[in-house]
Amino acid sequence: IVLLLAAIIFPTIQGDQHELTSPAHKSLLIAAGCFWCAEQAFEQYAPGVVEVVSGYAGSDGNDSPTYKNHPGHYEVILIEYDPNRTSYELLLQYAWRNIDPFDAYGQFCDKGFSYQPALFYANEEEKMIAEQVRADVLDLYPDWENESVVVPLLERPFFWRAENYHQDYYIKNPWNYGYYKERCGRTKRLKAVWGEEEYFCYHDLELSCFNDTAVNENGVSVEAVVNIKNAPKESDKVRGAPVWGIIVAVLLALGFLCLVMVGFITTCKT
C-alpha cells in the first residue's frame, strides 16, 4: 500500500533512454526547436544542469525514432539536473527565454512539427508549476496577448535518445554549429522577442543578473554552478562558411579547373 501511494503521489517517468548519473538527480523535457542549440543553451548557461541529452519525444508516430524518421515526435532535450542546485521552476524560466513563444510552426529557421516548441510536465505538481511560470511570463510582458503565446504545456511522453553524432554537437563541431546557429537567426530573434537585457541575463556564464546564485527545489538560494563541461565561450563574430561548405567549394573549383585544362589541351591538339 505504501509503495502504491508513493507511486500515485510521486509519479516518475519509466523507460526513458537515459539513465540519470545519480539517484538524487531529476530530469525534465523541453522542445525548443533544434536540439543542438537547446542542448548548448542549458549545458552552458542554466544553473544546476548536470547533463543534457538530445532526442525525440511524442505521443504519436513510430517507436525507436531516428533523425530521418521521427513522425509525430518533437526534437527535445532531456535535462538532468541536481535539485539541490536548481529547480524545475527555474529551468522552465530558462526554457521560455530560449523559445520564440509566438511561432506555432517551428522555431527560427526550422519549420515543421518536430521543431515546434513545447514544455512537458511529469505530474500534477509540475503541471501547476508550469502553468504558474507561464502566467509569470505573461505578467512580465503585459503587451503579449494570451492567445498569441502558442507554447503548449503537455504531459511528459517517452524520451528516445538521438544518434550519438547529435550529442554535444556544439562542442564536437563548433564551427559548423556556430555557422548554423547564426544563419538560423536564433540569437537575433530571441533578443527581439525578450529584449537584449533579458537575453543576456539568461545567457550569462557569470549569472551577474542573479548575483551568481540560484534557487533550488527547497526554495534555498545557493551558489550557481554552470557550464560543467567547460565548453568554450561563444564567439560574437559572424561565422563564415562551415567546414563542409569550404570543402565543397574547393572541390567545385578543382573540378572547374580540370574542365578548363582539358578544354585547353584539346584546343592545343587541334
mmCIF file of C-alpha atoms in Angstrom:
data_model
loop_
_atom_site.group_PDB
_atom_site.id
_atom_site.type_symbol
_atom_site.label_atom_id
_atom_site.label_comp_id
_atom_site.label_asym_id
_atom_site.label_seq_id
_atom_site.Cartn_x
_atom_site.Cartn_y
_atom_site.Cartn_z
ATOM 1 C CA ILE A 1 0.000 0.000 0.000
ATOM 2 C CA VAL A 2 2.830 2.404 0.870
ATOM 3 C CA LEU A 3 4.509 1.762 -2.463
ATOM 4 C CA LEU A 4 1.222 2.248 -4.299
ATOM 5 C CA LEU A 5 0.583 5.576 -2.579
ATOM 6 C CA ALA A 6 4.130 6.696 -3.309
ATOM 7 C CA ALA A 7 3.654 5.885 -6.981
ATOM 8 C CA ILE A 8 0.468 7.952 -7.069
ATOM 9 C CA ILE A 9 1.841 10.938 -5.186
ATOM 10 C CA PHE A 10 5.322 10.949 -6.728
ATOM 11 C CA PRO A 11 4.934 9.514 -10.230
ATOM 12 C CA THR A 12 8.094 9.009 -12.259
ATOM 13 C CA ILE A 13 8.871 8.603 -15.911
ATOM 14 C CA GLN A 14 9.693 4.997 -16.705
ATOM 15 C CA GLY A 15 11.846 3.749 -19.542
ATOM 16 C CA ASP A 16 13.500 6.966 -20.776
ATOM 17 C CA GLN A 17 16.535 6.192 -22.890
ATOM 18 C CA HIS A 18 18.779 7.979 -20.438
ATOM 19 C CA GLU A 19 19.943 6.755 -17.074
ATOM 20 C CA LEU A 20 20.465 9.506 -14.525
ATOM 21 C CA THR A 21 24.015 9.748 -13.251
ATOM 22 C CA SER A 22 22.754 9.872 -9.652
ATOM 23 C CA PRO A 23 19.522 8.702 -7.975
ATOM 24 C CA ALA A 24 19.398 12.133 -6.324
ATOM 25 C CA HIS A 25 19.064 13.873 -9.678
ATOM 26 C CA LYS A 26 15.894 14.700 -11.609
ATOM 27 C CA SER A 27 15.117 15.426 -15.239
ATOM 28 C CA LEU A 28 12.724 17.357 -17.438
ATOM 29 C CA LEU A 29 11.939 17.534 -21.148
ATOM 30 C CA ILE A 30 11.529 20.592 -23.323
ATOM 31 C CA ALA A 31 11.124 21.150 -27.050
ATOM 32 C CA ALA A 32 12.797 24.373 -28.151
ATOM 33 C CA GLY A 33 13.485 23.877 -31.830
ATOM 34 C CA CYS A 34 16.811 22.441 -32.961
ATOM 35 C CA PHE A 35 18.112 20.244 -30.152
ATOM 36 C CA TRP A 36 21.734 21.202 -30.871
ATOM 37 C CA CYS A 37 21.016 24.780 -29.802
ATOM 38 C CA ALA A 38 18.790 23.829 -26.878
ATOM 39 C CA GLU A 39 21.453 21.462 -25.571
ATOM 40 C CA GLN A 40 24.098 24.175 -25.654
ATOM 41 C CA ALA A 41 21.836 26.769 -24.009
ATOM 42 C CA PHE A 42 21.162 24.569 -20.974
ATOM 43 C CA GLU A 43 24.537 22.872 -20.593
ATOM 44 C CA GLN A 44 26.406 26.141 -20.845
ATOM 45 C CA TYR A 45 24.160 28.695 -19.149
ATOM 46 C CA ALA A 46 21.500 27.085 -16.921
ATOM 47 C CA PRO A 47 22.472 26.540 -13.255
ATOM 48 C CA GLY A 48 22.497 23.099 -11.705
ATOM 49 C CA VAL A 49 22.383 21.228 -15.007
ATOM 50 C CA VAL A 50 24.382 18.006 -14.899
ATOM 51 C CA GLU A 51 23.829 16.714 -18.450
ATOM 52 C CA VAL A 52 21.668 17.445 -21.462
ATOM 53 C CA VAL A 53 20.773 14.752 -23.982
ATOM 54 C CA SER A 54 19.270 15.377 -27.416
ATOM 55 C CA GLY A 55 16.420 13.155 -28.505
ATOM 56 C CA TYR A 56 12.848 12.697 -29.671
ATOM 57 C CA ALA A 57 9.536 12.558 -27.819
ATOM 58 C CA GLY A 58 5.899 12.368 -28.810
ATOM 59 C CA SER A 59 2.668 10.533 -28.198
ATOM 60 C CA ASP A 60 2.189 9.666 -31.870
ATOM 61 C CA GLY A 61 4.341 8.187 -34.585
ATOM 62 C CA ASN A 62 6.776 5.315 -34.744
ATOM 63 C CA ASP A 63 8.724 3.645 -31.972
ATOM 64 C CA SER A 64 12.523 3.940 -31.963
ATOM 65 C CA PRO A 65 12.502 7.212 -33.927
ATOM 66 C CA THR A 66 15.604 8.366 -35.786
ATOM 67 C CA TYR A 67 16.664 11.722 -37.218
ATOM 68 C CA LYS A 68 15.472 10.642 -40.671
ATOM 69 C CA ASN A 69 12.288 9.017 -39.409
ATOM 70 C CA HIS A 70 10.514 10.556 -36.420
ATOM 71 C CA PRO A 71 6.948 11.466 -37.437
ATOM 72 C CA GLY A 72 4.788 12.607 -34.559
ATOM 73 C CA HIS A 73 7.831 13.365 -32.412
ATOM 74 C CA TYR A 74 9.355 16.634 -31.278
ATOM 75 C CA GLU A 75 13.064 17.272 -31.245
ATOM 76 C CA VAL A 76 13.594 17.577 -27.492
ATOM 77 C CA ILE A 77 16.282 17.718 -24.884
ATOM 78 C CA LEU A 78 16.294 15.785 -21.625
ATOM 79 C CA ILE A 79 17.826 17.962 -18.928
ATOM 80 C CA GLU A 80 19.350 16.115 -15.980
ATOM 81 C CA TYR A 81 19.697 18.421 -13.005
ATOM 82 C CA ASP A 82 20.655 18.490 -9.349
ATOM 83 C CA PRO A 83 17.601 19.646 -7.333
ATOM 84 C CA ASN A 84 19.955 20.885 -4.607
ATOM 85 C CA ARG A 85 21.382 23.408 -7.060
ATOM 86 C CA THR A 86 18.385 24.350 -9.205
ATOM 87 C CA SER A 87 14.705 23.551 -9.683
ATOM 88 C CA TYR A 88 12.127 22.557 -12.260
ATOM 89 C CA GLU A 89 10.646 26.046 -11.949
ATOM 90 C CA LEU A 90 13.938 27.836 -12.566
ATOM 91 C CA LEU A 91 14.775 25.653 -15.552
ATOM 92 C CA LEU A 92 11.362 26.377 -17.062
ATOM 93 C CA GLN A 93 12.162 30.078 -16.763
ATOM 94 C CA TYR A 94 15.306 29.384 -18.792
ATOM 95 C CA ALA A 95 13.267 27.326 -21.254
ATOM 96 C CA TRP A 96 10.923 30.218 -22.012
ATOM 97 C CA ARG A 97 13.880 32.542 -22.689
ATOM 98 C CA ASN A 98 15.158 30.074 -25.289
ATOM 99 C CA ILE A 99 11.873 29.862 -27.215
ATOM 100 C CA ASP A 100 10.054 32.107 -29.649
ATOM 101 C CA PRO A 101 6.635 31.798 -27.964
ATOM 102 C CA PHE A 102 4.744 33.192 -30.963
ATOM 103 C CA ASP A 103 5.821 30.626 -33.572
ATOM 104 C CA ALA A 104 3.449 27.662 -33.737
ATOM 105 C CA TYR A 105 5.019 26.288 -36.916
ATOM 106 C CA GLY A 106 8.564 25.645 -35.715
ATOM 107 C CA GLN A 107 11.395 27.694 -34.286
ATOM 108 C CA PHE A 108 13.560 30.247 -36.044
ATOM 109 C CA CYS A 109 14.631 28.933 -39.487
ATOM 110 C CA ASP A 110 13.416 25.375 -38.799
ATOM 111 C CA LYS A 111 9.767 24.656 -39.560
ATOM 112 C CA GLY A 112 7.595 21.585 -39.163
ATOM 113 C CA PHE A 113 6.055 19.624 -36.313
ATOM 114 C CA SER A 114 9.317 18.277 -34.912
ATOM 115 C CA TYR A 115 10.636 21.825 -34.397
ATOM 116 C CA GLN A 116 7.543 23.189 -32.675
ATOM 117 C CA PRO A 117 8.022 24.353 -29.058
ATOM 118 C CA ALA A 118 6.523 22.528 -26.072
ATOM 119 C CA LEU A 119 7.116 22.270 -22.332
ATOM 120 C CA PHE A 120 6.415 18.998 -20.542
ATOM 121 C CA TYR A 121 5.313 18.107 -17.014
ATOM 122 C CA ALA A 122 5.643 14.694 -15.344
ATOM 123 C CA ASN A 123 2.959 15.036 -12.650
ATOM 124 C CA GLU A 124 0.314 17.378 -11.261
ATOM 125 C CA GLU A 125 2.809 19.315 -9.168
ATOM 126 C CA GLU A 126 4.970 20.062 -12.199
ATOM 127 C CA LYS A 127 1.853 20.945 -14.215
ATOM 128 C CA MET A 128 0.892 23.593 -11.653
ATOM 129 C CA ILE A 129 4.446 24.964 -11.654
ATOM 130 C CA ALA A 130 4.488 25.090 -15.455
ATOM 131 C CA GLU A 131 1.172 26.956 -15.513
ATOM 132 C CA GLN A 132 2.443 29.436 -12.929
ATOM 133 C CA VAL A 133 5.672 30.089 -14.845
ATOM 134 C CA ARG A 134 3.642 30.742 -17.994
ATOM 135 C CA ALA A 135 1.439 33.171 -16.053
ATOM 136 C CA ASP A 136 4.536 34.901 -14.670
ATOM 137 C CA VAL A 137 5.878 35.362 -18.217
ATOM 138 C CA LEU A 138 2.612 36.993 -19.313
ATOM 139 C CA ASP A 139 2.687 39.254 -16.242
ATOM 140 C CA LEU A 140 6.227 40.303 -17.114
ATOM 141 C CA TYR A 141 5.194 41.121 -20.697
ATOM 142 C CA PRO A 142 1.694 42.639 -20.353
ATOM 143 C CA ASP A 143 1.603 43.660 -24.020
ATOM 144 C CA TRP A 144 1.573 39.998 -25.036
ATOM 145 C CA GLU A 145 -1.872 38.557 -25.629
ATOM 146 C CA ASN A 146 -2.571 35.195 -24.046
ATOM 147 C CA GLU A 147 -3.785 33.710 -27.346
ATOM 148 C CA SER A 148 -0.614 34.758 -29.156
ATOM 149 C CA VAL A 149 1.606 32.680 -26.866
ATOM 150 C CA VAL A 150 1.413 29.274 -28.537
ATOM 151 C CA VAL A 151 3.757 27.130 -26.419
ATOM 152 C CA PRO A 152 1.725 24.135 -25.165
ATOM 153 C CA LEU A 153 2.149 22.570 -21.725
ATOM 154 C CA LEU A 154 1.949 18.816 -22.268
ATOM 155 C CA GLU A 155 2.125 15.613 -20.294
ATOM 156 C CA ARG A 156 5.616 14.212 -20.495
ATOM 157 C CA PRO A 157 5.990 11.421 -23.089
ATOM 158 C CA PHE A 158 8.644 8.736 -23.508
ATOM 159 C CA PHE A 159 12.109 10.055 -24.366
ATOM 160 C CA TRP A 160 14.134 8.468 -27.151
ATOM 161 C CA ARG A 161 17.834 9.287 -27.288
ATOM 162 C CA ALA A 162 19.065 10.766 -30.580
ATOM 163 C CA GLU A 163 22.014 9.382 -32.515
ATOM 164 C CA ASN A 164 25.458 9.862 -30.979
ATOM 165 C CA TYR A 165 26.601 12.358 -33.617
ATOM 166 C CA HIS A 166 23.898 14.760 -32.390
ATOM 167 C CA GLN A 167 25.103 14.669 -28.769
ATOM 168 C CA ASP A 168 27.366 17.591 -27.731
ATOM 169 C CA TYR A 169 27.311 18.792 -31.328
ATOM 170 C CA TYR A 170 28.196 22.343 -30.285
ATOM 171 C CA ILE A 171 31.383 21.020 -28.650
ATOM 172 C CA LYS A 172 32.401 18.480 -31.287
ATOM 173 C CA ASN A 173 31.651 20.692 -34.309
ATOM 174 C CA PRO A 174 31.938 24.291 -33.077
ATOM 175 C CA TRP A 175 32.484 25.883 -36.496
ATOM 176 C CA ASN A 176 29.596 24.127 -38.244
ATOM 177 C CA TYR A 177 27.372 24.678 -35.214
ATOM 178 C CA GLY A 178 28.213 28.378 -34.939
ATOM 179 C CA TYR A 179 27.528 28.897 -38.637
ATOM 180 C CA TYR A 180 24.147 27.139 -38.408
ATOM 181 C CA LYS A 181 23.058 28.988 -35.264
ATOM 182 C CA GLU A 182 23.999 32.402 -36.660
ATOM 183 C CA ARG A 183 22.434 31.816 -40.081
ATOM 184 C CA CYS A 184 19.275 30.408 -38.493
ATOM 185 C CA GLY A 185 18.804 33.708 -36.643
ATOM 186 C CA ARG A 186 18.189 32.141 -33.243
ATOM 187 C CA THR A 187 20.030 34.693 -31.110
ATOM 188 C CA LYS A 188 18.732 37.652 -33.106
ATOM 189 C CA ARG A 189 15.123 36.508 -32.777
ATOM 190 C CA LEU A 190 15.389 35.718 -29.057
ATOM 191 C CA LYS A 191 16.752 39.196 -28.415
ATOM 192 C CA ALA A 192 13.932 40.730 -30.459
ATOM 193 C CA VAL A 193 11.285 38.780 -28.508
ATOM 194 C CA TRP A 194 12.650 39.008 -24.956
ATOM 195 C CA GLY A 195 14.825 42.112 -25.147
ATOM 196 C CA GLU A 196 18.600 42.443 -25.061
ATOM 197 C CA GLU A 197 18.809 42.639 -21.261
ATOM 198 C CA GLU A 198 16.589 39.622 -20.624
ATOM 199 C CA TYR A 199 18.501 37.573 -23.192
ATOM 200 C CA PHE A 200 21.799 38.498 -21.570
ATOM 201 C CA CYS A 201 20.568 37.528 -18.105
ATOM 202 C CA TYR A 202 19.731 34.006 -19.246
ATOM 203 C CA HIS A 203 22.851 33.554 -21.391
ATOM 204 C CA ASP A 204 25.498 34.812 -18.989
ATOM 205 C CA LEU A 205 28.193 32.493 -17.631
ATOM 206 C CA GLU A 206 28.658 34.803 -14.635
ATOM 207 C CA LEU A 207 24.916 34.948 -13.779
ATOM 208 C CA SER A 208 25.509 38.595 -12.940
ATOM 209 C CA CYS A 209 21.760 39.385 -13.074
ATOM 210 C CA PHE A 210 21.167 36.811 -10.322
ATOM 211 C CA ASN A 211 24.188 37.615 -8.122
ATOM 212 C CA ASP A 212 25.732 34.257 -9.074
ATOM 213 C CA THR A 213 23.002 32.392 -7.172
ATOM 214 C CA ALA A 214 20.155 30.015 -7.993
ATOM 215 C CA VAL A 215 17.096 28.928 -6.019
ATOM 216 C CA ASN A 216 16.880 25.158 -5.553
ATOM 217 C CA GLU A 217 13.798 22.964 -5.137
ATOM 218 C CA ASN A 218 13.787 23.605 -1.385
ATOM 219 C CA GLY A 219 13.473 27.329 -2.031
ATOM 220 C CA VAL A 220 17.030 27.974 -0.818
ATOM 221 C CA SER A 221 19.424 30.325 -2.622
ATOM 222 C CA VAL A 222 22.667 28.515 -3.398
ATOM 223 C CA GLU A 223 25.814 29.267 -5.336
ATOM 224 C CA ALA A 224 25.097 28.796 -9.033
ATOM 225 C CA VAL A 225 27.103 26.232 -10.988
ATOM 226 C CA VAL A 226 27.017 26.411 -14.788
ATOM 227 C CA ASN A 227 28.917 25.029 -17.770
ATOM 228 C CA ILE A 228 30.141 21.874 -16.066
ATOM 229 C CA LYS A 229 31.567 20.633 -19.391
ATOM 230 C CA ASN A 230 33.716 23.752 -19.543
ATOM 231 C CA ALA A 231 32.697 24.420 -23.129
ATOM 232 C CA PRO A 232 34.484 27.342 -24.820
ATOM 233 C CA LYS A 233 32.774 30.700 -24.650
ATOM 234 C CA GLU A 234 30.628 31.559 -27.652
ATOM 235 C CA SER A 235 32.190 33.874 -30.193
ATOM 236 C CA ASP A 236 30.410 37.108 -31.111
ATOM 237 C CA LYS A 237 31.964 37.009 -34.588
ATOM 238 C CA VAL A 238 29.796 36.090 -37.552
ATOM 239 C CA ARG A 239 30.803 32.665 -38.780
ATOM 240 C CA GLY A 240 31.894 32.107 -42.362
ATOM 241 C CA ALA A 241 31.061 29.014 -44.336
ATOM 242 C CA PRO A 242 31.206 25.754 -42.358
ATOM 243 C CA VAL A 243 33.916 23.179 -42.965
ATOM 244 C CA TRP A 244 31.746 21.096 -45.293
ATOM 245 C CA GLY A 245 30.909 24.210 -47.300
ATOM 246 C CA ILE A 246 34.570 25.062 -47.754
ATOM 247 C CA ILE A 247 35.347 21.502 -48.871
ATOM 248 C CA VAL A 248 32.524 21.536 -51.423
ATOM 249 C CA ALA A 249 33.670 24.927 -52.760
ATOM 250 C CA VAL A 250 37.258 23.687 -53.146
ATOM 251 C CA LEU A 251 36.122 20.521 -54.927
ATOM 252 C CA LEU A 252 33.922 22.510 -57.294
ATOM 253 C CA ALA A 253 36.793 24.891 -58.012
ATOM 254 C CA LEU A 254 39.148 21.985 -58.723
ATOM 255 C CA GLY A 255 36.550 20.358 -60.954
ATOM 256 C CA PHE A 256 36.096 23.585 -62.909
ATOM 257 C CA LEU A 257 39.868 23.970 -63.218
ATOM 258 C CA CYS A 258 40.166 20.416 -64.566
ATOM 259 C CA LEU A 259 37.497 21.121 -67.182
ATOM 260 C CA VAL A 260 39.321 24.275 -68.261
ATOM 261 C CA MET A 261 42.611 22.383 -68.519
ATOM 262 C CA VAL A 262 41.030 19.561 -70.527
ATOM 263 C CA GLY A 263 39.480 22.103 -72.889
ATOM 264 C CA PHE A 264 42.814 23.923 -73.218
ATOM 265 C CA ILE A 265 44.717 20.695 -74.044
ATOM 266 C CA THR A 266 42.055 19.645 -76.554
ATOM 267 C CA THR A 267 42.280 23.022 -78.287
ATOM 268 C CA CYS A 268 46.078 22.790 -78.463
ATOM 269 C CA LYS A 269 45.927 19.333 -80.086
ATOM 270 C CA THR A 270 43.541 20.515 -82.746
#
